[in-house]
Amino acid sequence: MIFCIYSMRLLAVITLLIFFSGVYPVKEISAQSKVNKSNVYYKFLSIAAGKCEITDFSKKKSEFDNDEIGYPAFRSDCFALDFQADLIGGRYDQYLNFSFLNSGSVRFSEGLTDNRNVDENASSFTHFSLSYCLVRKFKDKVGISYYAGVAGKAVYEKRGIEYFSIGEMRTRDLYMMLGGILSIESPEFYKTCIKLTMNNYFAVPGLNCTMYDITGYGKDYHQKLVRTDLKAGIVYEIFDNKWIRLDVLREEYRSLSISENVSVPRKDSNRIYYYVSYRQPLKF
């Protein structure tokens, strides 16, 4: 949790400095790709598919102090699908992204014991998100590119955990997130480059809600939520203006709220994505 808070503050400061000013000897670049030699806008479409490994946690206050304790609530291997439209050119780049995750089963843990109470094959997890990013671009003397920007994201998630004894537990999360983006891209070498990205988001107060339902009981509540993303990718130009990319992405969701009751799930989650994507110019 402390790592998430401090990394979020550090990224916010660095992003604002680069986004609004620029740092010497870094020079701002505008529309310098192969297909974009002038201040003309070009559109690109990326399609990505892969796998996501999710580990969700439950949390509650310790009975002896004010600390929090937790254990994996469930794990799941999800199918991941991602679409992104890019508008490149001018002073800023713009990205519109849609992401989808789905799993028809989960592996459940009850702490130190094996699962005895959950029908794993009847349980499920689904995620939808839509995000928009505005990014400013810079380049130094050796050809390393820097990208700093701001982003907004709308997220909807649904979990269904089927208990043998009491029926289905359902949680539905709906929230808006705002954040900063900072990435570095290496110079191209043999049509290949490497890109590293770090993102941080926080859930906007009043615009996030978790709806929790179980047989005979229901509750809605808000969470103080932060998210940290670390992404590494390698990009290869297979044909002229057509690229294939391999990515590994780690997402960490951390709730700064502590529940008195472990049966009310908090949004603590680790997610690792393995993506293969294809990108080409979009013409219409």
Tab-separated table of C-alpha atoms in Angstrom:
chain	number	residue	atom	x	y	z
A	1	MET	CA	0.000	0.000	0.000
A	2	ILE	CA	2.817	2.429	0.951
A	3	PHE	CA	4.590	1.629	-2.347
A	4	CYS	CA	1.413	2.453	-4.298
A	5	ILE	CA	0.955	5.789	-2.528
A	6	TYR	CA	4.548	6.983	-2.931
A	7	SER	CA	4.915	5.746	-6.515
A	8	MET	CA	1.672	7.512	-7.375
A	9	ARG	CA	2.930	10.808	-5.918
A	10	LEU	CA	6.294	10.495	-7.659
A	11	LEU	CA	4.733	9.700	-11.032
A	12	ALA	CA	2.296	12.600	-10.678
A	13	VAL	CA	5.142	15.075	-10.076
A	14	ILE	CA	7.297	13.767	-12.941
A	15	THR	CA	4.349	13.616	-15.339
A	16	LEU	CA	3.261	17.183	-14.610
A	17	LEU	CA	6.802	18.512	-15.054
A	18	ILE	CA	7.219	16.842	-18.439
A	19	PHE	CA	3.654	17.310	-19.648
A	20	PHE	CA	3.509	21.061	-19.031
A	21	SER	CA	7.099	22.174	-19.520
A	22	GLY	CA	9.645	19.803	-21.072
A	23	VAL	CA	13.112	19.044	-19.693
A	24	TYR	CA	16.434	20.090	-21.307
A	25	PRO	CA	18.008	18.569	-23.403
A	26	VAL	CA	14.829	16.713	-24.264
A	27	LYS	CA	13.154	18.182	-27.325
A	28	GLU	CA	9.428	17.979	-27.991
A	29	ILE	CA	8.611	16.013	-31.128
A	30	SER	CA	5.503	16.313	-33.228
A	31	ALA	CA	4.418	13.912	-35.946
A	32	GLN	CA	7.827	12.350	-36.656
A	33	SER	CA	6.832	8.773	-37.507
A	34	LYS	CA	7.433	7.220	-40.914
A	35	VAL	CA	3.843	7.774	-41.984
A	36	ASN	CA	3.658	11.238	-40.453
A	37	LYS	CA	6.332	13.694	-41.557
A	38	SER	CA	4.267	16.866	-41.004
A	39	ASN	CA	1.612	18.197	-38.653
A	40	VAL	CA	-1.020	15.945	-40.176
A	41	TYR	CA	-3.110	13.585	-38.083
A	42	TYR	CA	-2.950	9.864	-38.728
A	43	LYS	CA	-5.096	7.123	-37.232
A	44	PHE	CA	-3.996	3.670	-36.094
A	45	LEU	CA	-5.863	0.624	-34.842
A	46	SER	CA	-4.381	-1.971	-32.465
A	47	ILE	CA	-5.937	-5.332	-31.594
A	48	ALA	CA	-4.489	-7.354	-28.717
A	49	ALA	CA	-5.341	-10.741	-27.233
A	50	GLY	CA	-3.828	-12.758	-24.448
A	51	LYS	CA	-4.114	-14.113	-20.933
A	52	CYS	CA	-4.530	-12.450	-17.545
A	53	GLU	CA	-3.732	-14.093	-14.204
A	54	ILE	CA	-5.764	-12.539	-11.370
A	55	THR	CA	-5.293	-12.880	-7.625
A	56	ASP	CA	-7.924	-11.100	-5.527
A	57	PHE	CA	-7.560	-10.513	-1.804
A	58	SER	CA	-9.899	-10.113	1.174
A	59	LYS	CA	-8.960	-7.711	3.969
A	60	LYS	CA	-10.087	-6.825	7.478
A	61	LYS	CA	-8.792	-5.147	10.623
A	62	SER	CA	-6.799	-7.219	13.036
A	63	GLU	CA	-8.484	-7.839	16.394
A	64	PHE	CA	-5.315	-6.884	18.306
A	65	ASP	CA	-4.179	-3.683	16.581
A	66	ASN	CA	-5.141	-1.310	13.818
A	67	ASP	CA	-3.260	-3.232	11.128
A	68	GLU	CA	-4.907	-5.078	8.269
A	69	ILE	CA	-4.629	-8.742	7.404
A	70	GLY	CA	-5.576	-10.531	4.214
A	71	TYR	CA	-5.372	-13.706	2.174
A	72	PRO	CA	-6.150	-14.641	-1.451
A	73	ALA	CA	-9.909	-14.800	-1.922
A	74	PHE	CA	-9.770	-16.231	-5.421
A	75	ARG	CA	-7.518	-16.730	-8.402
A	76	SER	CA	-8.563	-16.872	-12.026
A	77	ASP	CA	-7.031	-17.200	-15.504
A	78	CYS	CA	-8.932	-14.865	-17.823
A	79	PHE	CA	-9.110	-14.418	-21.563
A	80	ALA	CA	-8.048	-10.826	-22.366
A	81	LEU	CA	-9.066	-8.770	-25.400
A	82	ASP	CA	-8.040	-5.188	-26.112
A	83	PHE	CA	-8.848	-2.632	-28.849
A	84	GLN	CA	-7.102	0.727	-29.180
A	85	ALA	CA	-7.529	3.627	-31.628
A	86	ASP	CA	-4.661	6.149	-31.873
A	87	LEU	CA	-4.753	9.691	-33.219
A	88	ILE	CA	-1.138	10.689	-33.898
A	89	GLY	CA	0.098	14.130	-34.898
A	90	GLY	CA	0.250	17.726	-33.752
A	91	ARG	CA	1.464	18.555	-30.277
A	92	TYR	CA	-0.336	15.702	-28.513
A	93	ASP	CA	-1.197	12.083	-29.245
A	94	GLN	CA	-4.591	10.708	-28.248
A	95	TYR	CA	-5.539	7.111	-27.411
A	96	LEU	CA	-8.948	5.517	-26.945
A	97	ASN	CA	-8.831	2.012	-25.463
A	98	PHE	CA	-11.421	-0.681	-24.756
A	99	SER	CA	-10.458	-3.709	-22.628
A	100	PHE	CA	-12.350	-6.916	-21.830
A	101	LEU	CA	-11.580	-9.810	-19.450
A	102	ASN	CA	-13.665	-12.910	-18.836
A	103	SER	CA	-13.319	-16.154	-16.911
A	104	GLY	CA	-15.947	-18.856	-16.449
A	105	SER	CA	-14.297	-20.390	-13.371
A	106	VAL	CA	-12.175	-19.425	-10.363
A	107	ARG	CA	-9.843	-21.144	-7.905
A	108	PHE	CA	-10.953	-20.230	-4.407
A	109	SER	CA	-8.932	-20.082	-1.189
A	110	GLU	CA	-10.243	-19.844	2.374
A	111	GLY	CA	-6.970	-18.724	3.892
A	112	LEU	CA	-4.801	-21.567	5.182
A	113	THR	CA	-7.309	-24.286	4.316
A	114	ASP	CA	-8.358	-25.861	1.042
A	115	ASN	CA	-11.605	-24.808	-0.565
A	116	ARG	CA	-14.527	-26.727	0.917
A	117	ASN	CA	-17.474	-24.448	0.236
A	118	VAL	CA	-17.275	-22.957	-3.276
A	119	ASP	CA	-18.335	-24.385	-6.628
A	120	GLU	CA	-15.358	-23.109	-8.608
A	121	ASN	CA	-16.709	-24.110	-12.027
A	122	ALA	CA	-19.956	-22.195	-11.419
A	123	SER	CA	-18.143	-19.007	-10.348
A	124	SER	CA	-17.088	-16.284	-12.779
A	125	PHE	CA	-15.329	-12.943	-13.273
A	126	THR	CA	-15.923	-10.257	-15.951
A	127	HIS	CA	-14.224	-6.901	-16.571
A	128	PHE	CA	-14.932	-4.022	-19.009
A	129	SER	CA	-13.018	-0.751	-19.197
A	130	LEU	CA	-12.925	2.280	-21.504
A	131	SER	CA	-10.081	4.785	-21.236
A	132	TYR	CA	-8.879	7.973	-22.941
A	133	CYS	CA	-5.291	9.269	-22.839
A	134	LEU	CA	-3.744	12.575	-23.894
A	135	VAL	CA	0.039	12.302	-24.302
A	136	ARG	CA	2.836	14.774	-25.009
A	137	LYS	CA	5.981	13.539	-26.779
A	138	PHE	CA	9.674	14.350	-26.350
A	139	LYS	CA	12.946	13.045	-27.757
A	140	ASP	CA	16.555	13.389	-26.591
A	141	LYS	CA	19.774	13.626	-28.584
A	142	VAL	CA	20.429	9.872	-28.649
A	143	GLY	CA	16.962	9.043	-29.992
A	144	ILE	CA	15.185	7.944	-26.801
A	145	SER	CA	11.524	9.013	-26.827
A	146	TYR	CA	9.608	10.090	-23.722
A	147	TYR	CA	5.846	10.230	-23.336
A	148	ALA	CA	3.988	11.960	-20.484
A	149	GLY	CA	0.246	12.334	-20.243
A	150	VAL	CA	-3.022	12.202	-18.369
A	151	ALA	CA	-5.770	9.593	-18.592
A	152	GLY	CA	-9.341	8.898	-17.571
A	153	LYS	CA	-10.801	5.409	-17.255
A	154	ALA	CA	-14.292	3.997	-16.656
A	155	VAL	CA	-14.333	0.456	-15.227
A	156	TYR	CA	-17.065	-2.112	-14.607
A	157	GLU	CA	-16.350	-5.481	-12.965
A	158	LYS	CA	-18.608	-8.325	-11.903
A	159	ARG	CA	-17.822	-11.329	-9.718
A	160	GLY	CA	-20.082	-14.272	-9.051
A	161	ILE	CA	-18.946	-16.761	-6.368
A	162	GLU	CA	-21.236	-19.784	-6.016
A	163	TYR	CA	-21.308	-21.242	-2.481
A	164	PHE	CA	-22.670	-24.745	-1.857
A	165	SER	CA	-24.240	-23.669	1.443
A	166	ILE	CA	-25.710	-20.172	0.905
A	167	GLY	CA	-25.956	-19.656	-2.855
A	168	GLU	CA	-24.265	-16.985	-4.961
A	169	MET	CA	-22.285	-13.996	-3.743
A	170	ARG	CA	-22.205	-11.169	-6.305
A	171	THR	CA	-20.079	-8.040	-6.366
A	172	ARG	CA	-20.346	-5.324	-8.997
A	173	ASP	CA	-17.790	-2.520	-9.149
A	174	LEU	CA	-18.385	0.668	-11.117
A	175	TYR	CA	-15.907	3.507	-10.879
A	176	MET	CA	-14.160	6.359	-12.651
A	177	MET	CA	-10.392	6.668	-12.408
A	178	LEU	CA	-7.998	9.536	-13.191
A	179	GLY	CA	-4.259	9.211	-13.501
A	180	GLY	CA	-0.905	9.960	-15.063
A	181	ILE	CA	1.152	8.107	-17.674
A	182	LEU	CA	4.920	8.080	-18.142
A	183	SER	CA	6.763	5.914	-20.696
A	184	ILE	CA	10.164	5.580	-22.369
A	185	GLU	CA	10.841	4.131	-25.820
A	186	SER	CA	14.248	3.064	-27.102
A	187	PRO	CA	15.599	4.046	-30.546
A	188	GLU	CA	14.640	1.665	-33.341
A	189	PHE	CA	17.216	-1.041	-34.044
A	190	TYR	CA	16.636	-3.564	-36.835
A	191	LYS	CA	12.975	-2.456	-36.966
A	192	THR	CA	12.652	-3.263	-33.258
A	193	CYS	CA	12.273	-1.081	-30.181
A	194	ILE	CA	11.511	-1.538	-26.473
A	195	LYS	CA	8.940	0.478	-24.539
A	196	LEU	CA	8.551	0.755	-20.739
A	197	THR	CA	5.472	2.351	-19.176
A	198	MET	CA	4.328	3.236	-15.664
A	199	ASN	CA	0.776	4.407	-14.966
A	200	ASN	CA	-0.963	5.422	-11.756
A	201	TYR	CA	-4.683	5.992	-11.198
A	202	PHE	CA	-6.982	6.833	-8.334
A	203	ALA	CA	-10.725	6.293	-8.092
A	204	VAL	CA	-12.586	9.601	-8.095
A	205	PRO	CA	-14.408	10.116	-4.764
A	206	GLY	CA	-18.163	9.933	-5.203
A	207	LEU	CA	-17.821	8.309	-8.642
A	208	ASN	CA	-16.990	4.780	-7.505
A	209	CYS	CA	-19.303	2.207	-5.967
A	210	THR	CA	-19.180	-1.467	-5.011
A	211	MET	CA	-22.490	-3.354	-4.844
A	212	TYR	CA	-22.280	-6.485	-2.710
A	213	ASP	CA	-25.074	-9.079	-2.624
A	214	ILE	CA	-25.385	-12.447	-0.944
A	215	THR	CA	-28.504	-14.408	-0.012
A	216	GLY	CA	-30.402	-12.383	2.584
A	217	TYR	CA	-27.878	-9.518	2.669
A	218	GLY	CA	-26.805	-6.634	0.452
A	219	LYS	CA	-24.645	-3.553	0.812
A	220	ASP	CA	-23.306	-0.672	-1.281
A	221	TYR	CA	-20.100	1.103	-0.314
A	222	HIS	CA	-17.343	3.342	-1.688
A	223	GLN	CA	-13.622	2.649	-1.626
A	224	LYS	CA	-10.465	4.741	-1.563
A	225	LEU	CA	-8.775	2.962	-4.413
A	226	VAL	CA	-5.384	3.393	-6.168
A	227	ARG	CA	-3.985	1.449	-9.101
A	228	THR	CA	-0.381	1.089	-10.300
A	229	ASP	CA	0.594	-0.374	-13.709
A	230	LEU	CA	4.037	-1.470	-14.873
A	231	LYS	CA	4.336	-2.507	-18.522
A	232	ALA	CA	7.220	-3.725	-20.683
A	233	GLY	CA	6.878	-4.388	-24.393
A	234	ILE	CA	8.907	-5.116	-27.507
A	235	VAL	CA	7.689	-3.805	-30.870
A	236	TYR	CA	8.689	-5.158	-34.287
A	237	GLU	CA	7.729	-3.701	-37.681
A	238	ILE	CA	6.781	-6.779	-39.690
A	239	PHE	CA	5.717	-4.816	-42.805
A	240	ASP	CA	5.787	-1.145	-43.777
A	241	ASN	CA	3.709	0.712	-41.136
A	242	LYS	CA	2.458	-2.545	-39.611
A	243	TRP	CA	3.709	-3.667	-36.207
A	244	ILE	CA	3.457	-6.639	-33.909
A	245	ARG	CA	4.047	-6.210	-30.187
A	246	LEU	CA	4.612	-8.482	-27.173
A	247	ASP	CA	3.723	-7.054	-23.750
A	248	VAL	CA	3.869	-8.074	-20.110
A	249	LEU	CA	1.743	-5.901	-17.830
A	250	ARG	CA	1.402	-5.983	-14.041
A	251	GLU	CA	-1.552	-4.174	-12.446
A	252	GLU	CA	-1.967	-3.661	-8.717
A	253	TYR	CA	-5.252	-2.459	-7.223
A	254	ARG	CA	-5.031	-1.331	-3.589
A	255	SER	CA	-7.920	-0.259	-1.388
A	256	LEU	CA	-6.956	2.243	1.301
A	257	SER	CA	-10.190	1.382	3.127
A	258	ILE	CA	-10.079	-1.327	5.797
A	259	SER	CA	-13.166	-3.441	6.401
A	260	GLU	CA	-14.285	-4.538	9.858
A	261	ASN	CA	-15.858	-7.597	8.248
A	262	VAL	CA	-13.856	-9.871	5.941
A	263	SER	CA	-17.082	-11.031	4.267
A	264	VAL	CA	-17.325	-7.602	2.604
A	265	PRO	CA	-14.665	-7.885	-0.117
A	266	ARG	CA	-12.220	-5.040	-0.587
A	267	LYS	CA	-10.736	-4.248	-3.970
A	268	ASP	CA	-7.220	-5.619	-3.537
A	269	SER	CA	-5.963	-7.379	-6.648
A	270	ASN	CA	-2.784	-8.343	-8.493
A	271	ARG	CA	-3.054	-8.943	-12.238
A	272	ILE	CA	-0.445	-10.072	-14.759
A	273	TYR	CA	-1.223	-9.805	-18.486
A	274	TYR	CA	0.538	-11.475	-21.401
A	275	TYR	CA	-0.468	-9.740	-24.651
A	276	VAL	CA	0.215	-10.135	-28.355
A	277	SER	CA	-0.994	-7.183	-30.419
A	278	TYR	CA	-1.094	-6.053	-34.043
A	279	ARG	CA	-1.121	-2.357	-35.134
A	280	GLN	CA	-1.669	-0.756	-38.509
A	281	PRO	CA	-2.910	2.559	-39.969
A	282	LEU	CA	-6.665	3.025	-39.818
A	283	LYS	CA	-8.279	4.375	-42.977
A	284	PHE	CA	-11.910	5.457	-43.313
